[in-house]
Amino acid sequence: MLPLPSLTAQAGRLVELGVHTIAGLTAAELCAAAAAAGPRDGALLVVHPERAPASRLAELVEREGKRGFVVLDMTDVDAFTPTEQAPLPDAPVYAVDGVERGDELLNWSPDEALPAITARGRTPLALGEGVHWLLQQPEALERNRCFMTIGSRLRRPDGRLDARTPALWLSNGTGRDGRGRRGAPKIGWCWAGNRHTWLGFASAAGRAAVPVPTDENRRSQASVG
């Protein structure tokens, strides 16, 4: 798989797609944040899900002319929030280092994969992070080589985790997906105890907040200078 583009190039891509508008940022603010983060080779630029929820980003993903979508029975997709194993920085924009698709965990269940990921000192990718990866590199999804994002889970009112775990894969165009969506990137879910031969488990080495210089601050600094 090719390395990710620079953070500044990724910011330009997000602006091109209108993610900054969804997040309530200006194009200049998002690009300035990417520049302020430094080189960070191989890092992924992510807008916090509280500002850019997965439900809004899914349709911006495009692979081979097919737009992404959320499965019909996952109307609560934005209620899947980060777990304690995937703490997100308290910042509107952040960088994720060392993203891997997790092919070595194909045919593992989420319950089996999570301790294996954390034992390596890594953190499972959250759903929004997986979507951001596809915004930059839609080819990260391949037929029979897709991934789960178990850093996001839904917590029930009683405090227990919902048994569903979110994943990103390519639709077969069957059932309620519709034949026209065959090959389209898809946000769906699987049971935490089930294995799938075509789903690995995406993870990262870590996350770091990225400062977002506001347009007003930059104007003030320019006037002082």
Short mmCIF file of C-alpha atoms in Angstrom, two decimals:
data_model
loop_
_atom_site.label_atom_id
_atom_site.label_comp_id
_atom_site.label_asym_id
_atom_site.label_seq_id
_atom_site.Cartn_x
_atom_site.Cartn_y
_atom_site.Cartn_z
CA MET A 1 0.00 0.00 0.00
CA LEU A 2 1.31 3.47 -0.90
CA PRO A 3 2.35 5.86 1.91
CA LEU A 4 -0.16 8.51 2.91
CA PRO A 5 0.29 11.97 1.37
CA SER A 6 1.73 14.79 3.48
CA LEU A 7 -0.57 16.32 6.08
CA THR A 8 -0.80 19.52 4.04
CA ALA A 9 -1.84 17.53 0.96
CA GLN A 10 -4.40 15.67 3.08
CA ALA A 11 -5.79 19.00 4.33
CA GLY A 12 -6.17 20.12 0.73
CA ARG A 13 -8.09 16.95 -0.06
CA LEU A 14 -10.43 17.46 2.92
CA VAL A 15 -11.04 21.04 1.82
CA GLU A 16 -11.77 19.85 -1.73
CA LEU A 17 -14.41 17.50 -0.29
CA GLY A 18 -15.92 20.17 1.98
CA VAL A 19 -15.03 18.45 5.26
CA HIS A 20 -13.89 21.78 6.73
CA THR A 21 -17.38 23.19 6.20
CA ILE A 22 -18.98 20.21 7.95
CA ALA A 23 -16.56 20.75 10.84
CA GLY A 24 -17.21 24.49 11.14
CA LEU A 25 -13.65 25.38 10.13
CA THR A 26 -12.42 27.59 7.35
CA ALA A 27 -10.22 26.13 4.64
CA ALA A 28 -7.38 28.33 5.87
CA GLU A 29 -7.73 27.04 9.44
CA LEU A 30 -7.60 23.39 8.41
CA CYS A 31 -4.62 23.94 6.13
CA ALA A 32 -2.82 25.96 8.81
CA ALA A 33 -3.37 23.14 11.31
CA ALA A 34 -1.81 20.63 8.93
CA ALA A 35 1.17 22.93 8.39
CA ALA A 36 1.58 23.50 12.14
CA ALA A 37 1.73 19.75 12.76
CA GLY A 38 5.05 19.47 10.96
CA PRO A 39 6.06 16.69 8.57
CA ARG A 40 4.87 13.62 10.58
CA ASP A 41 5.66 11.20 7.76
CA GLY A 42 2.94 8.61 7.22
CA ALA A 43 0.44 10.25 9.60
CA LEU A 44 -3.28 10.57 8.90
CA LEU A 45 -5.02 13.93 9.38
CA VAL A 46 -8.39 13.53 11.13
CA VAL A 47 -11.18 15.91 12.07
CA HIS A 48 -12.73 14.95 15.41
CA PRO A 49 -16.00 12.99 15.00
CA GLU A 50 -17.88 15.50 17.16
CA ARG A 51 -17.28 17.99 14.34
CA ALA A 52 -17.35 15.64 11.36
CA PRO A 53 -19.50 12.56 12.14
CA ALA A 54 -19.19 9.38 10.11
CA SER A 55 -22.75 9.73 8.80
CA ARG A 56 -21.77 12.98 7.06
CA LEU A 57 -18.44 11.72 5.72
CA ALA A 58 -19.52 8.34 4.37
CA GLU A 59 -20.95 9.66 1.11
CA LEU A 60 -17.77 11.67 0.46
CA VAL A 61 -15.77 8.46 0.10
CA GLU A 62 -15.53 7.41 -3.53
CA ARG A 63 -13.90 4.31 -4.97
CA GLU A 64 -13.92 3.47 -8.66
CA GLY A 65 -16.87 5.79 -9.24
CA LYS A 66 -18.98 4.39 -6.39
CA ARG A 67 -19.97 6.57 -3.45
CA GLY A 68 -19.78 5.35 0.14
CA PHE A 69 -22.83 4.76 2.31
CA VAL A 70 -24.00 3.57 5.72
CA VAL A 71 -26.06 0.36 5.92
CA LEU A 72 -29.75 0.96 6.48
CA ASP A 73 -29.86 -0.84 9.82
CA MET A 74 -27.15 1.37 11.33
CA THR A 75 -29.11 4.58 11.83
CA ASP A 76 -27.27 5.05 15.13
CA VAL A 77 -23.83 5.08 13.48
CA ASP A 78 -22.82 8.38 15.10
CA ALA A 79 -23.56 6.97 18.56
CA PHE A 80 -20.56 4.64 18.21
CA THR A 81 -18.01 6.56 20.26
CA PRO A 82 -14.32 5.98 21.09
CA THR A 83 -13.46 3.28 23.61
CA GLU A 84 -10.92 3.52 26.41
CA GLN A 85 -8.44 1.69 24.15
CA ALA A 86 -8.80 4.43 21.53
CA PRO A 87 -8.83 7.78 23.36
CA LEU A 88 -9.11 10.69 20.95
CA PRO A 89 -7.28 13.98 21.55
CA ASP A 90 -9.45 16.80 22.85
CA ALA A 91 -8.91 18.86 19.73
CA PRO A 92 -10.90 19.60 16.57
CA VAL A 93 -8.08 18.23 14.41
CA TYR A 94 -5.50 15.57 15.21
CA ALA A 95 -2.95 13.27 13.61
CA VAL A 96 -2.94 9.47 13.71
CA ASP A 97 0.47 7.83 13.37
CA GLY A 98 1.35 4.43 11.96
CA VAL A 99 -1.98 3.38 10.48
CA GLU A 100 -2.17 -0.31 9.53
CA ARG A 101 -5.03 -2.29 7.97
CA GLY A 102 -4.44 -5.35 10.13
CA ASP A 103 -4.48 -8.07 7.47
CA GLU A 104 -2.66 -10.40 9.86
CA LEU A 105 -5.86 -10.49 11.92
CA LEU A 106 -8.14 -11.64 9.12
CA ASN A 107 -10.63 -14.20 10.42
CA TRP A 108 -10.21 -13.10 14.03
CA SER A 109 -13.22 -11.90 16.02
CA PRO A 110 -13.24 -8.40 17.52
CA ASP A 111 -13.14 -9.95 20.98
CA GLU A 112 -9.97 -11.82 20.00
CA ALA A 113 -8.33 -8.98 18.08
CA LEU A 114 -8.58 -6.21 20.66
CA PRO A 115 -6.19 -7.74 23.26
CA ALA A 116 -3.78 -8.71 20.45
CA ILE A 117 -3.69 -5.10 19.23
CA THR A 118 -3.19 -3.57 22.66
CA ALA A 119 -0.54 -6.16 23.57
CA ARG A 120 1.55 -4.72 20.72
CA GLY A 121 1.28 -1.26 22.24
CA ARG A 122 -1.08 -0.14 19.50
CA THR A 123 -4.56 1.34 19.54
CA PRO A 124 -7.56 0.20 17.47
CA LEU A 125 -8.71 2.66 14.84
CA ALA A 126 -11.95 4.52 15.51
CA LEU A 127 -14.66 4.56 12.86
CA GLY A 128 -14.15 8.20 11.88
CA GLU A 129 -10.43 7.57 11.47
CA GLY A 130 -11.11 4.69 9.13
CA VAL A 131 -13.39 6.89 7.04
CA HIS A 132 -10.75 9.64 6.91
CA TRP A 133 -8.25 7.05 5.68
CA LEU A 134 -10.58 6.16 2.82
CA LEU A 135 -11.10 9.82 1.98
CA GLN A 136 -7.37 9.97 1.32
CA GLN A 137 -6.79 6.42 0.03
CA PRO A 138 -10.00 4.65 -1.04
CA GLU A 139 -7.82 1.83 -2.35
CA ALA A 140 -7.18 0.86 1.30
CA LEU A 141 -10.33 -1.21 0.80
CA GLU A 142 -9.75 -4.21 -1.43
CA ARG A 143 -11.97 -7.13 -2.22
CA ASN A 144 -11.43 -9.68 0.60
CA ARG A 145 -9.03 -7.24 2.32
CA CYS A 146 -11.17 -4.79 4.30
CA PHE A 147 -11.11 -3.79 7.97
CA MET A 148 -12.97 -3.26 11.21
CA THR A 149 -12.69 -0.16 13.39
CA ILE A 150 -13.24 -1.51 16.88
CA GLY A 151 -11.92 1.67 18.51
CA SER A 152 -15.56 2.81 18.27
CA ARG A 153 -18.36 1.04 20.12
CA LEU A 154 -21.90 1.83 21.18
CA ARG A 155 -22.48 1.86 24.94
CA ARG A 156 -25.95 0.94 26.13
CA PRO A 157 -27.83 2.88 28.84
CA ASP A 158 -26.92 0.14 31.35
CA GLY A 159 -23.22 0.75 30.65
CA ARG A 160 -22.59 -2.45 28.70
CA LEU A 161 -21.21 -2.43 25.19
CA ASP A 162 -23.57 -3.14 22.32
CA ALA A 163 -22.57 -6.39 20.59
CA ARG A 164 -22.15 -4.66 17.22
CA THR A 165 -18.72 -3.52 16.03
CA PRO A 166 -18.30 -1.10 13.09
CA ALA A 167 -16.43 -2.04 9.93
CA LEU A 168 -15.63 -0.72 6.47
CA TRP A 169 -15.85 -2.99 3.44
CA LEU A 170 -16.99 -3.20 -0.18
CA SER A 171 -20.64 -3.94 -0.83
CA ASN A 172 -21.57 -7.01 -2.83
CA GLY A 173 -24.68 -5.20 -4.05
CA THR A 174 -26.99 -7.71 -2.42
CA GLY A 175 -30.03 -7.29 -0.18
CA ARG A 176 -31.00 -3.78 0.80
CA ASP A 177 -27.68 -2.36 -0.47
CA GLY A 178 -29.00 -2.68 -4.04
CA ARG A 179 -27.20 -3.92 -7.14
CA GLY A 180 -26.17 -0.39 -8.07
CA ARG A 181 -23.96 -0.26 -4.98
CA ARG A 182 -21.87 -3.31 -5.82
CA GLY A 183 -18.26 -2.36 -5.09
CA ALA A 184 -19.22 0.76 -3.13
CA PRO A 185 -17.43 1.53 0.17
CA LYS A 186 -19.76 0.66 3.01
CA ILE A 187 -20.01 1.37 6.73
CA GLY A 188 -21.57 -1.63 8.38
CA TRP A 189 -21.28 -3.72 11.49
CA CYS A 190 -20.45 -7.24 12.68
CA TRP A 191 -21.00 -9.08 15.95
CA ALA A 192 -18.15 -8.80 18.44
CA GLY A 193 -17.79 -12.57 18.72
CA ASN A 194 -17.88 -13.41 15.01
CA ARG A 195 -14.99 -14.00 12.60
CA HIS A 196 -14.81 -12.93 8.96
CA THR A 197 -12.18 -14.09 6.51
CA TRP A 198 -12.27 -10.75 4.67
CA LEU A 199 -12.07 -8.34 7.63
CA GLY A 200 -8.85 -7.38 9.38
CA PHE A 201 -8.56 -4.88 12.24
CA ALA A 202 -7.16 -1.42 11.58
CA SER A 203 -4.91 0.05 14.24
CA ALA A 204 -2.47 2.88 14.84
CA ALA A 205 0.70 3.61 16.78
CA GLY A 206 -0.80 6.66 18.45
CA ARG A 207 -2.59 10.02 18.15
CA ALA A 208 -1.55 13.62 18.71
CA ALA A 209 -3.57 16.82 18.84
CA VAL A 210 -2.91 19.35 16.10
CA PRO A 211 -3.25 23.06 16.98
CA VAL A 212 -5.70 24.96 14.81
CA PRO A 213 -4.56 28.57 14.36
CA THR A 214 -7.77 30.55 13.83
CA ASP A 215 -8.09 33.07 11.04
CA GLU A 216 -8.45 35.82 13.66
CA ASN A 217 -5.24 34.78 15.45
CA ARG A 218 -3.30 34.71 12.21
CA ARG A 219 -4.53 38.19 11.30
CA SER A 220 -3.50 39.46 14.74
CA GLN A 221 -0.04 37.94 14.46
CA ALA A 222 0.38 39.39 10.99
CA SER A 223 -0.55 42.88 12.21
CA VAL A 224 1.90 42.62 15.12
CA GLY A 225 4.65 41.43 12.80
#
